[in-house]
Amino acid sequence: MTIILGLESSCDETAVALVREDGHVIAHKLATQETHHAPYGGVVPEIAARAHAEALMPLVDAVFREAEMTLADVDAIAATAGPGLIGGVMVGLVSGKALAHAADKPLIAINHLEGHALSPRLADQGLEFPYLLLLVSGGHCQLLRVEGVGQYCRLATTIDDAAGEAFDKTAKMLGLGYPGGPEVEKAARSGDPKAVPLPRPLLGSGEPHFSFAGLKSAVLRAQESGKYRAEDIAASFTQAVIDCLIDRTKLALESGGPVSALVVAGGVAANMGIRSALTDLAVRYDVPFVAPPLWLCTDNGAMIAWAGMERFRLGLIDGMDVAARPRWPLDPDAEKVRGAGVKA
Ligand code: KG4
Ligand code: ZN
C-alpha cells in the first residue's frame, strides 16, 4: 500500500505525518509554537520560521521512529508549498525537497488549503465529489464546491476578515489570550449569547460572501462600553458568527448545485457551536454532514500527507524547481471580490 510522508509549516504549527493509502494515519507529530507567539498576541513570521527550522527534522525522526519505518519505506514526500508565511513555507518545502532528493522519491507540493479541503476524505473514505466545503481558518473563510482533486469552484469568500481572524482578534480585545478561537469558545460556555446586541454582516444578502470586520468593530465597542462581561461578549460574538456562517452556507446549498455532502474544514471547524449548527442545517437540507475529527481540523501533517496521496494516485508530482507561494488561491478563476484580494 502507498505510504506518503507529509510536512506542514505554513503558519504556527510544525507537523509531520505518515499516512497510508487506506486512510490509516500510521504516525503523526506536531510541535505548536503557541508559547513562542503568545507574548505578542499573534504569529510573528521570523520567530515562526526559525521555530519550524528547529522543530521539523526532529519531528520527521520521531514519526519514523514511532512507525518503525525509514525514508526508504515511503512512496513520496508531500510538503506544503503555500499559501502561508513564506519563511515557514520555505523551511517545509526545502526540507521536503532535501528528503526527496536524498531518498530518490517523488516530491508533491501541496496547497495548504487543498490539505484542509481534502482532509474530510481522509476521515471518511466514502465521501464522494462533489461536496460543498465550508473552509473556515485563521486566514480564510470560503465556500467551495469541491469537484475533484485540484478542481475547486469558489462560491463565496470573505470581503474583509476571515472567521478565525475574527475569533483571534475578539480574544485579544477581551484579554483572553492566544490562540484566540479555543479561548473564546471556553469563555462563551459561561456566557449568554443574547446578552450583547451585535451585527450579522451580510445576513440575508443575495450576494454570497462573508464579512466580519463590522462584527469585530462592534465587539470592540461593546468591550469599551464596560457594560458587558467578557463571557457574554464571547458568547454573543460566537452566536453572531454562527448565524453568518449558517446563513451563507444555506444560500450556497440552495444555489450552488447538487452535492453529496456538506463538509466543514479548517481550524474554526473545531468550534462545537459551529459544528452543531452545521449539523442542524444539513439535517434541514437532507444532506449528510461530514466534519473531520478535531485534530484534523486545525493544521496538521496528516492532511498534507493525504492531499499528497490523492495527487500521487493521479500521477500529479512536482519537479524540484517548484516554488514556495505566499498566496495560492484554490480557485484561480474565481472573480475578485471587493476588498478580498489579500485573502484569496
Ligand atoms: O486551520 P488553522 O489551524 O490555521 C490556518 O490555516 O489558519 O486555523 C486556525 C484558526 C485560528 O484563527 C484559531 O483561532 C481558530 O482556527 N480556531 C478556532 C477554534 N480552534 C481554532 N476558532 C473557534 N473555535 C475554536 N475552538
Ligand atoms: Zn490551516
mmCIF file of C-alpha atoms and ligand atoms in Angstrom:
data_model
loop_
_atom_site.group_PDB
_atom_site.id
_atom_site.type_symbol
_atom_site.label_atom_id
_atom_site.label_comp_id
_atom_site.label_asym_id
_atom_site.label_seq_id
_atom_site.Cartn_x
_atom_site.Cartn_y
_atom_site.Cartn_z
ATOM 1 C CA MET A 1 0.000 0.000 0.000
ATOM 2 C CA THR A 2 1.187 3.503 -0.831
ATOM 3 C CA ILE A 3 2.645 5.497 2.073
ATOM 4 C CA ILE A 4 3.148 9.273 1.973
ATOM 5 C CA LEU A 5 5.173 11.465 4.324
ATOM 6 C CA GLY A 6 3.550 14.881 4.859
ATOM 7 C CA LEU A 7 5.226 18.080 6.107
ATOM 8 C CA GLU A 8 3.333 21.197 7.256
ATOM 9 C CA SER A 9 4.927 24.504 8.281
ATOM 10 C CA SER A 10 2.827 27.324 6.788
ATOM 11 C CA CYS A 11 1.712 29.044 9.989
ATOM 12 C CA ASP A 12 2.439 28.347 13.656
ATOM 13 C CA GLU A 13 2.349 24.538 13.801
ATOM 14 C CA THR A 14 5.179 22.334 12.626
ATOM 15 C CA ALA A 15 3.605 18.996 11.760
ATOM 16 C CA VAL A 16 4.695 15.706 10.212
ATOM 17 C CA ALA A 17 2.696 12.555 9.444
ATOM 18 C CA LEU A 18 2.861 9.226 7.672
ATOM 19 C CA VAL A 19 -0.399 8.235 6.005
ATOM 20 C CA ARG A 20 -1.345 5.008 4.239
ATOM 21 C CA GLU A 21 -3.477 4.683 1.108
ATOM 22 C CA ASP A 22 -6.461 3.237 3.031
ATOM 23 C CA GLY A 23 -6.617 6.345 5.219
ATOM 24 C CA HIS A 24 -4.729 4.872 8.168
ATOM 25 C CA VAL A 25 -2.597 7.519 9.877
ATOM 26 C CA ILE A 26 0.496 5.476 10.736
ATOM 27 C CA ALA A 27 2.069 8.213 12.874
ATOM 28 C CA HIS A 28 1.691 11.941 13.325
ATOM 29 C CA LYS A 29 3.531 14.546 15.388
ATOM 30 C CA LEU A 30 3.015 18.231 15.915
ATOM 31 C CA ALA A 31 5.007 20.980 17.588
ATOM 32 C CA THR A 32 2.944 24.031 18.378
ATOM 33 C CA GLN A 33 4.580 27.453 18.619
ATOM 34 C CA GLU A 34 1.919 28.849 20.958
ATOM 35 C CA THR A 35 4.386 29.760 23.689
ATOM 36 C CA HIS A 36 6.699 31.459 21.152
ATOM 37 C CA HIS A 37 3.977 33.800 19.895
ATOM 38 C CA ALA A 38 1.780 34.217 22.981
ATOM 39 C CA PRO A 39 3.686 37.278 24.311
ATOM 40 C CA TYR A 40 2.914 39.082 21.023
ATOM 41 C CA GLY A 41 -0.771 38.073 20.789
ATOM 42 C CA GLY A 42 -0.268 36.778 17.253
ATOM 43 C CA VAL A 43 2.127 34.914 14.981
ATOM 44 C CA VAL A 44 5.482 36.652 14.393
ATOM 45 C CA PRO A 45 6.746 35.448 10.975
ATOM 46 C CA GLU A 46 10.502 35.445 11.742
ATOM 47 C CA ILE A 47 10.016 33.621 15.030
ATOM 48 C CA ALA A 48 7.756 31.135 13.263
ATOM 49 C CA ALA A 49 10.289 30.383 10.507
ATOM 50 C CA ARG A 50 13.103 29.809 12.983
ATOM 51 C CA ALA A 51 10.945 27.580 15.173
ATOM 52 C CA HIS A 52 9.910 25.497 12.128
ATOM 53 C CA ALA A 53 13.568 25.091 11.157
ATOM 54 C CA GLU A 54 14.397 23.820 14.649
ATOM 55 C CA ALA A 55 11.377 21.531 15.035
ATOM 56 C CA LEU A 56 10.889 19.948 11.622
ATOM 57 C CA MET A 57 13.652 17.349 11.266
ATOM 58 C CA PRO A 58 13.374 16.092 14.874
ATOM 59 C CA LEU A 59 9.650 15.559 14.188
ATOM 60 C CA VAL A 60 10.443 13.650 10.982
ATOM 61 C CA ASP A 61 12.795 11.405 13.005
ATOM 62 C CA ALA A 62 10.167 10.936 15.720
ATOM 63 C CA VAL A 63 7.472 9.951 13.224
ATOM 64 C CA PHE A 64 9.711 7.355 11.559
ATOM 65 C CA ARG A 65 10.758 6.017 14.962
ATOM 66 C CA GLU A 66 7.154 5.612 16.091
ATOM 67 C CA ALA A 67 6.198 3.967 12.797
ATOM 68 C CA GLU A 68 9.311 1.764 12.901
ATOM 69 C CA MET A 69 9.977 2.785 9.325
ATOM 70 C CA THR A 70 12.611 4.675 7.347
ATOM 71 C CA LEU A 71 12.506 7.099 4.446
ATOM 72 C CA ALA A 72 13.043 4.107 2.153
ATOM 73 C CA ASP A 73 9.535 2.846 3.092
ATOM 74 C CA VAL A 74 7.647 5.874 1.780
ATOM 75 C CA ASP A 75 6.441 6.283 -1.792
ATOM 76 C CA ALA A 76 6.527 10.078 -1.931
ATOM 77 C CA ILE A 77 7.061 13.196 0.139
ATOM 78 C CA ALA A 78 4.341 15.849 0.315
ATOM 79 C CA ALA A 79 5.170 19.311 1.640
ATOM 80 C CA THR A 80 3.059 22.437 1.979
ATOM 81 C CA ALA A 81 4.224 24.935 -0.666
ATOM 82 C CA GLY A 82 1.771 27.721 0.248
ATOM 83 C CA PRO A 83 -0.221 29.770 0.918
ATOM 84 C CA GLY A 84 1.146 30.983 4.231
ATOM 85 C CA LEU A 85 4.002 32.782 5.931
ATOM 86 C CA ILE A 86 6.716 32.468 3.336
ATOM 87 C CA GLY A 87 9.636 31.822 5.719
ATOM 88 C CA GLY A 88 7.883 28.862 7.294
ATOM 89 C CA VAL A 89 6.630 27.525 3.973
ATOM 90 C CA MET A 90 10.198 27.610 2.619
ATOM 91 C CA VAL A 91 11.512 25.638 5.595
ATOM 92 C CA GLY A 92 8.996 22.836 4.968
ATOM 93 C CA LEU A 93 9.304 22.816 1.212
ATOM 94 C CA VAL A 94 13.108 22.892 1.165
ATOM 95 C CA SER A 95 13.204 20.097 3.759
ATOM 96 C CA GLY A 96 10.772 18.106 1.621
ATOM 97 C CA LYS A 97 12.976 18.628 -1.425
ATOM 98 C CA ALA A 98 16.088 17.551 0.506
ATOM 99 C CA LEU A 99 14.394 14.360 1.765
ATOM 100 C CA ALA A 100 13.009 13.581 -1.697
ATOM 101 C CA HIS A 101 16.399 14.143 -3.268
ATOM 102 C CA ALA A 102 18.284 12.107 -0.651
ATOM 103 C CA ALA A 103 15.913 9.133 -0.907
ATOM 104 C CA ASP A 104 15.237 9.499 -4.633
ATOM 105 C CA LYS A 105 11.474 9.767 -4.046
ATOM 106 C CA PRO A 106 8.913 11.965 -5.809
ATOM 107 C CA LEU A 107 8.058 15.353 -4.296
ATOM 108 C CA ILE A 108 4.480 16.612 -4.157
ATOM 109 C CA ALA A 109 3.932 20.324 -3.471
ATOM 110 C CA ILE A 110 0.687 20.819 -1.586
ATOM 111 C CA ASN A 111 -1.601 23.804 -1.382
ATOM 112 C CA HIS A 112 -2.327 24.069 2.359
ATOM 113 C CA LEU A 113 -5.969 24.877 1.574
ATOM 114 C CA GLU A 114 -6.233 21.723 -0.526
ATOM 115 C CA GLY A 115 -4.952 19.878 2.544
ATOM 116 C CA HIS A 116 -7.912 21.228 4.531
ATOM 117 C CA ALA A 117 -10.300 20.708 1.610
ATOM 118 C CA LEU A 118 -9.448 17.018 1.133
ATOM 119 C CA SER A 119 -8.957 16.109 4.832
ATOM 120 C CA PRO A 120 -12.625 15.065 5.167
ATOM 121 C CA ARG A 121 -11.892 12.301 2.626
ATOM 122 C CA LEU A 122 -9.130 11.005 4.879
ATOM 123 C CA ALA A 123 -11.555 10.862 7.790
ATOM 124 C CA ASP A 124 -14.428 9.494 5.696
ATOM 125 C CA GLN A 125 -13.154 7.294 2.880
ATOM 126 C CA GLY A 126 -16.658 7.068 1.366
ATOM 127 C CA LEU A 127 -17.004 10.823 0.842
ATOM 128 C CA GLU A 128 -17.504 11.465 -2.862
ATOM 129 C CA PHE A 129 -17.123 14.514 -5.091
ATOM 130 C CA PRO A 130 -18.730 16.953 -5.490
ATOM 131 C CA TYR A 131 -19.247 18.243 -1.944
ATOM 132 C CA LEU A 132 -19.904 21.685 -0.536
ATOM 133 C CA LEU A 133 -16.998 22.744 1.652
ATOM 134 C CA LEU A 134 -17.106 25.485 4.254
ATOM 135 C CA LEU A 135 -13.424 26.247 4.778
ATOM 136 C CA VAL A 136 -13.004 28.333 7.906
ATOM 137 C CA SER A 137 -9.499 29.001 9.199
ATOM 138 C CA GLY A 138 -7.307 31.792 10.501
ATOM 139 C CA GLY A 139 -6.665 33.202 7.035
ATOM 140 C CA HIS A 140 -9.675 32.007 5.042
ATOM 141 C CA CYS A 141 -13.424 31.879 5.064
ATOM 142 C CA GLN A 142 -14.737 30.346 1.865
ATOM 143 C CA LEU A 143 -17.493 28.185 0.464
ATOM 144 C CA LEU A 144 -16.167 25.892 -2.251
ATOM 145 C CA ARG A 145 -17.729 23.290 -4.441
ATOM 146 C CA VAL A 146 -15.102 20.535 -4.374
ATOM 147 C CA GLU A 147 -15.467 18.789 -7.715
ATOM 148 C CA GLY A 148 -12.301 16.706 -7.673
ATOM 149 C CA VAL A 149 -8.633 16.819 -6.728
ATOM 150 C CA GLY A 150 -7.412 20.215 -7.912
ATOM 151 C CA GLN A 151 -10.928 21.152 -9.020
ATOM 152 C CA TYR A 152 -12.465 23.797 -6.830
ATOM 153 C CA CYS A 153 -15.186 26.271 -7.612
ATOM 154 C CA ARG A 154 -15.258 29.124 -5.118
ATOM 155 C CA LEU A 155 -18.831 30.160 -4.405
ATOM 156 C CA ALA A 156 -18.069 32.686 -1.656
ATOM 157 C CA THR A 157 -15.211 34.277 0.234
ATOM 158 C CA THR A 158 -14.772 36.978 2.853
ATOM 159 C CA ILE A 159 -14.721 40.576 1.738
ATOM 160 C CA ASP A 160 -12.620 41.545 4.768
ATOM 161 C CA ASP A 161 -11.560 39.339 7.717
ATOM 162 C CA ALA A 162 -11.554 35.558 7.966
ATOM 163 C CA ALA A 163 -13.705 33.923 10.661
ATOM 164 C CA GLY A 164 -10.670 32.638 12.585
ATOM 165 C CA GLU A 165 -9.109 36.077 12.439
ATOM 166 C CA ALA A 166 -12.293 37.493 13.992
ATOM 167 C CA PHE A 167 -12.039 34.892 16.789
ATOM 168 C CA ASP A 168 -8.367 35.746 17.349
ATOM 169 C CA LYS A 169 -8.999 39.498 17.428
ATOM 170 C CA THR A 170 -12.013 39.119 19.703
ATOM 171 C CA ALA A 171 -9.893 37.087 22.122
ATOM 172 C CA LYS A 172 -7.249 39.784 22.088
ATOM 173 C CA MET A 173 -9.817 42.549 22.729
ATOM 174 C CA LEU A 174 -11.300 40.564 25.610
ATOM 175 C CA GLY A 175 -7.855 39.843 27.063
ATOM 176 C CA LEU A 176 -8.392 36.102 26.651
ATOM 177 C CA GLY A 177 -5.006 35.221 25.228
ATOM 178 C CA TYR A 178 -3.684 33.439 22.197
ATOM 179 C CA PRO A 179 -4.616 31.373 20.223
ATOM 180 C CA GLY A 180 -7.979 33.048 20.300
ATOM 181 C CA GLY A 181 -10.511 30.544 18.959
ATOM 182 C CA PRO A 182 -10.330 27.952 21.730
ATOM 183 C CA GLU A 183 -10.163 30.702 24.413
ATOM 184 C CA VAL A 184 -13.297 32.426 23.066
ATOM 185 C CA GLU A 185 -15.071 29.060 22.933
ATOM 186 C CA LYS A 186 -14.135 28.379 26.568
ATOM 187 C CA ALA A 187 -15.296 31.819 27.765
ATOM 188 C CA ALA A 188 -18.511 31.585 25.727
ATOM 189 C CA ARG A 189 -19.560 28.470 27.661
ATOM 190 C CA SER A 190 -20.379 30.574 30.702
ATOM 191 C CA GLY A 191 -21.832 33.500 28.736
ATOM 192 C CA ASP A 192 -25.252 34.476 27.396
ATOM 193 C CA PRO A 193 -25.385 34.540 23.560
ATOM 194 C CA LYS A 194 -28.250 37.061 23.709
ATOM 195 C CA ALA A 195 -26.633 39.463 26.183
ATOM 196 C CA VAL A 196 -24.877 41.751 23.707
ATOM 197 C CA PRO A 197 -26.591 43.098 20.565
ATOM 198 C CA LEU A 198 -24.104 42.527 17.733
ATOM 199 C CA PRO A 199 -24.490 42.899 13.950
ATOM 200 C CA ARG A 200 -24.637 39.991 11.489
ATOM 201 C CA PRO A 201 -22.932 41.474 8.400
ATOM 202 C CA LEU A 202 -24.456 40.446 5.043
ATOM 203 C CA LEU A 203 -27.107 38.251 6.710
ATOM 204 C CA GLY A 204 -29.858 37.616 4.175
ATOM 205 C CA SER A 205 -27.898 39.304 1.389
ATOM 206 C CA GLY A 206 -28.316 37.954 -2.133
ATOM 207 C CA GLU A 207 -24.578 38.174 -2.719
ATOM 208 C CA PRO A 208 -22.888 35.033 -1.423
ATOM 209 C CA HIS A 209 -19.926 36.428 0.524
ATOM 210 C CA PHE A 210 -18.887 36.772 4.168
ATOM 211 C CA SER A 211 -17.901 39.831 6.166
ATOM 212 C CA PHE A 212 -16.644 40.003 9.750
ATOM 213 C CA ALA A 213 -14.969 43.420 10.053
ATOM 214 C CA GLY A 214 -18.155 45.175 11.233
ATOM 215 C CA LEU A 215 -18.748 42.487 13.843
ATOM 216 C CA LYS A 216 -15.194 42.877 15.101
ATOM 217 C CA SER A 217 -15.638 46.657 15.492
ATOM 218 C CA ALA A 218 -18.923 46.090 17.346
ATOM 219 C CA VAL A 219 -17.139 43.712 19.733
ATOM 220 C CA LEU A 220 -14.580 46.423 20.440
ATOM 221 C CA ARG A 221 -17.327 48.989 21.154
ATOM 222 C CA ALA A 222 -19.129 46.535 23.448
ATOM 223 C CA GLN A 223 -15.910 45.825 25.317
ATOM 224 C CA GLU A 224 -15.047 49.515 25.649
ATOM 225 C CA SER A 225 -18.522 50.376 26.912
ATOM 226 C CA GLY A 226 -17.717 48.478 30.099
ATOM 227 C CA LYS A 227 -21.345 47.262 30.209
ATOM 228 C CA TYR A 228 -20.752 43.587 29.495
ATOM 229 C CA ARG A 229 -18.924 40.580 30.927
ATOM 230 C CA ALA A 230 -16.233 39.113 28.666
ATOM 231 C CA GLU A 231 -18.080 35.767 28.769
ATOM 232 C CA ASP A 232 -21.270 37.396 27.452
ATOM 233 C CA ILE A 233 -19.403 39.186 24.670
ATOM 234 C CA ALA A 234 -17.664 35.906 23.738
ATOM 235 C CA ALA A 235 -20.984 34.017 23.639
ATOM 236 C CA SER A 236 -22.791 36.773 21.700
ATOM 237 C CA PHE A 237 -19.890 37.073 19.250
ATOM 238 C CA THR A 238 -19.855 33.314 18.668
ATOM 239 C CA GLN A 239 -23.612 33.328 18.053
ATOM 240 C CA ALA A 240 -23.234 36.153 15.511
ATOM 241 C CA VAL A 241 -20.501 34.209 13.671
ATOM 242 C CA ILE A 242 -22.664 31.069 13.707
ATOM 243 C CA ASP A 243 -25.651 32.991 12.296
ATOM 244 C CA CYS A 244 -23.495 34.417 9.464
ATOM 245 C CA LEU A 245 -21.863 31.079 8.616
ATOM 246 C CA ILE A 246 -25.208 29.267 8.588
ATOM 247 C CA ASP A 247 -26.950 31.937 6.502
ATOM 248 C CA ARG A 248 -24.223 31.954 3.846
ATOM 249 C CA THR A 249 -23.915 28.151 3.787
ATOM 250 C CA LYS A 250 -27.697 27.904 3.408
ATOM 251 C CA LEU A 251 -27.539 30.165 0.357
ATOM 252 C CA ALA A 252 -24.771 28.015 -1.153
ATOM 253 C CA LEU A 253 -26.787 24.822 -0.519
ATOM 254 C CA GLU A 254 -29.741 26.409 -2.273
ATOM 255 C CA SER A 255 -27.895 27.876 -5.243
ATOM 256 C CA GLY A 256 -24.550 26.052 -5.601
ATOM 257 C CA GLY A 257 -25.818 22.906 -7.379
ATOM 258 C CA PRO A 258 -26.324 19.354 -6.071
ATOM 259 C CA VAL A 259 -23.687 17.978 -3.677
ATOM 260 C CA SER A 260 -23.040 14.638 -1.975
ATOM 261 C CA ALA A 261 -22.462 16.247 1.435
ATOM 262 C CA LEU A 262 -21.922 19.396 3.441
ATOM 263 C CA VAL A 263 -18.365 19.383 4.742
ATOM 264 C CA VAL A 264 -16.570 21.698 7.138
ATOM 265 C CA ALA A 265 -12.789 22.029 7.472
ATOM 266 C CA GLY A 266 -10.179 24.445 8.855
ATOM 267 C CA GLY A 267 -9.304 25.430 12.416
ATOM 268 C CA VAL A 268 -12.594 27.202 13.191
ATOM 269 C CA ALA A 269 -14.377 23.902 12.458
ATOM 270 C CA ALA A 270 -13.059 22.794 15.864
ATOM 271 C CA ASN A 271 -15.725 25.028 17.451
ATOM 272 C CA MET A 272 -18.502 22.847 18.859
ATOM 273 C CA GLY A 273 -21.221 25.510 18.485
ATOM 274 C CA ILE A 274 -20.391 25.907 14.801
ATOM 275 C CA ARG A 275 -20.320 22.140 14.269
ATOM 276 C CA SER A 276 -23.679 21.607 15.876
ATOM 277 C CA ALA A 277 -25.335 24.472 13.956
ATOM 278 C CA LEU A 278 -23.996 22.992 10.691
ATOM 279 C CA THR A 279 -25.247 19.551 11.710
ATOM 280 C CA ASP A 280 -28.758 21.004 12.131
ATOM 281 C CA LEU A 281 -28.524 22.827 8.790
ATOM 282 C CA ALA A 282 -27.519 19.617 6.986
ATOM 283 C CA VAL A 283 -30.483 17.786 8.542
ATOM 284 C CA ARG A 284 -32.812 20.556 7.326
ATOM 285 C CA TYR A 285 -31.431 20.283 3.786
ATOM 286 C CA ASP A 286 -31.300 16.495 3.887
ATOM 287 C CA VAL A 287 -27.582 16.206 3.041
ATOM 288 C CA PRO A 288 -25.005 14.206 5.014
ATOM 289 C CA PHE A 289 -22.740 16.356 7.223
ATOM 290 C CA VAL A 290 -19.051 15.484 7.381
ATOM 291 C CA ALA A 291 -16.574 17.094 9.770
ATOM 292 C CA PRO A 292 -13.084 15.748 10.332
ATOM 293 C CA PRO A 293 -12.133 14.936 13.946
ATOM 294 C CA LEU A 294 -10.889 17.986 15.867
ATOM 295 C CA TRP A 295 -7.179 17.250 15.470
ATOM 296 C CA LEU A 296 -7.630 17.040 11.690
ATOM 297 C CA CYS A 297 -9.472 20.397 11.553
ATOM 298 C CA THR A 298 -6.604 22.514 12.829
ATOM 299 C CA ASP A 299 -3.285 22.465 10.967
ATOM 300 C CA ASN A 300 -1.648 19.040 10.930
ATOM 301 C CA GLY A 301 0.674 16.876 8.870
ATOM 302 C CA ALA A 302 -1.843 14.139 8.037
ATOM 303 C CA MET A 303 -3.974 16.428 5.863
ATOM 304 C CA ILE A 304 -0.874 17.330 3.836
ATOM 305 C CA ALA A 305 0.155 13.674 3.516
ATOM 306 C CA TRP A 306 -3.418 12.810 2.479
ATOM 307 C CA ALA A 307 -3.596 15.576 -0.154
ATOM 308 C CA GLY A 308 -0.264 14.141 -1.353
ATOM 309 C CA MET A 309 -1.882 10.696 -1.529
ATOM 310 C CA GLU A 310 -4.779 11.979 -3.628
ATOM 311 C CA ARG A 311 -2.356 13.724 -6.010
ATOM 312 C CA PHE A 312 0.093 10.801 -6.143
ATOM 313 C CA ARG A 313 -2.723 8.442 -7.165
ATOM 314 C CA LEU A 314 -3.420 10.729 -10.127
ATOM 315 C CA GLY A 315 0.260 10.974 -11.056
ATOM 316 C CA LEU A 316 0.417 14.626 -10.017
ATOM 317 C CA ILE A 317 4.001 15.012 -8.810
ATOM 318 C CA ASP A 318 6.199 18.095 -8.894
ATOM 319 C CA GLY A 319 9.699 18.994 -10.003
ATOM 320 C CA MET A 320 12.484 20.114 -7.674
ATOM 321 C CA ASP A 321 12.088 23.637 -9.045
ATOM 322 C CA VAL A 322 8.609 24.088 -7.554
ATOM 323 C CA ALA A 323 8.445 27.395 -5.668
ATOM 324 C CA ALA A 324 7.013 28.384 -2.298
ATOM 325 C CA ARG A 325 3.991 30.667 -2.714
ATOM 326 C CA PRO A 326 2.755 33.150 -0.091
ATOM 327 C CA ARG A 327 -0.566 33.407 -1.987
ATOM 328 C CA TRP A 328 -2.161 30.493 -3.797
ATOM 329 C CA PRO A 329 -5.936 30.545 -4.373
ATOM 330 C CA LEU A 330 -7.696 27.187 -4.718
ATOM 331 C CA ASP A 331 -9.865 28.550 -7.492
ATOM 332 C CA PRO A 332 -7.706 30.889 -9.605
ATOM 333 C CA ASP A 333 -10.687 31.606 -11.879
ATOM 334 C CA ALA A 334 -12.832 32.978 -9.062
ATOM 335 C CA GLU A 335 -13.860 36.565 -9.584
ATOM 336 C CA LYS A 336 -12.089 39.133 -7.454
ATOM 337 C CA VAL A 337 -14.337 40.314 -4.665
ATOM 338 C CA ARG A 338 -14.108 43.872 -3.410
ATOM 339 C CA GLY A 339 -11.522 44.096 -0.660
ATOM 340 C CA ALA A 340 -10.852 40.372 -0.761
ATOM 341 C CA GLY A 341 -7.716 40.211 -2.895
ATOM 342 C CA VAL A 342 -5.444 39.732 0.072
ATOM 343 C CA LYS A 343 -7.415 36.835 1.483
ATOM 344 C CA ALA A 344 -7.516 34.545 -1.542
HETATM 345 O O1 KG4 B 1 -6.621 25.964 10.028
HETATM 346 P P1 KG4 B 1 -5.886 26.582 11.156
HETATM 347 O O2 KG4 B 1 -5.310 25.681 12.216
HETATM 348 O O3 KG4 B 1 -4.722 27.503 10.633
HETATM 349 C C1 KG4 B 1 -4.866 28.261 9.468
HETATM 350 O O4 KG4 B 1 -4.613 27.695 8.386
HETATM 351 O O5 KG4 B 1 -5.319 29.421 9.623
HETATM 352 O O6 KG4 B 1 -6.895 27.627 11.815
HETATM 353 C C2 KG4 B 1 -6.513 28.419 12.888
HETATM 354 C C3 KG4 B 1 -7.686 29.276 13.269
HETATM 355 C C4 KG4 B 1 -7.316 30.335 14.301
HETATM 356 O O7 KG4 B 1 -7.845 31.568 13.897
HETATM 357 C C5 KG4 B 1 -7.979 29.814 15.570
HETATM 358 O O8 KG4 B 1 -8.328 30.833 16.473
HETATM 359 C C6 KG4 B 1 -9.199 29.121 15.003
HETATM 360 O O9 KG4 B 1 -8.741 28.482 13.840
HETATM 361 N N1 KG4 B 1 -9.746 28.138 15.945
HETATM 362 C C7 KG4 B 1 -10.973 28.231 16.488
HETATM 363 C C8 KG4 B 1 -11.080 27.160 17.404
HETATM 364 N N2 KG4 B 1 -9.925 26.438 17.359
HETATM 365 C C9 KG4 B 1 -9.114 27.064 16.456
HETATM 366 N N3 KG4 B 1 -11.963 29.126 16.312
HETATM 367 C C10 KG4 B 1 -13.080 28.966 17.037
HETATM 368 N N4 KG4 B 1 -13.262 27.962 17.933
HETATM 369 C C11 KG4 B 1 -12.298 27.037 18.151
HETATM 370 N N5 KG4 B 1 -12.461 26.062 19.029
HETATM 371 ZN ZN ZN B 2 -4.839 25.812 8.062
#
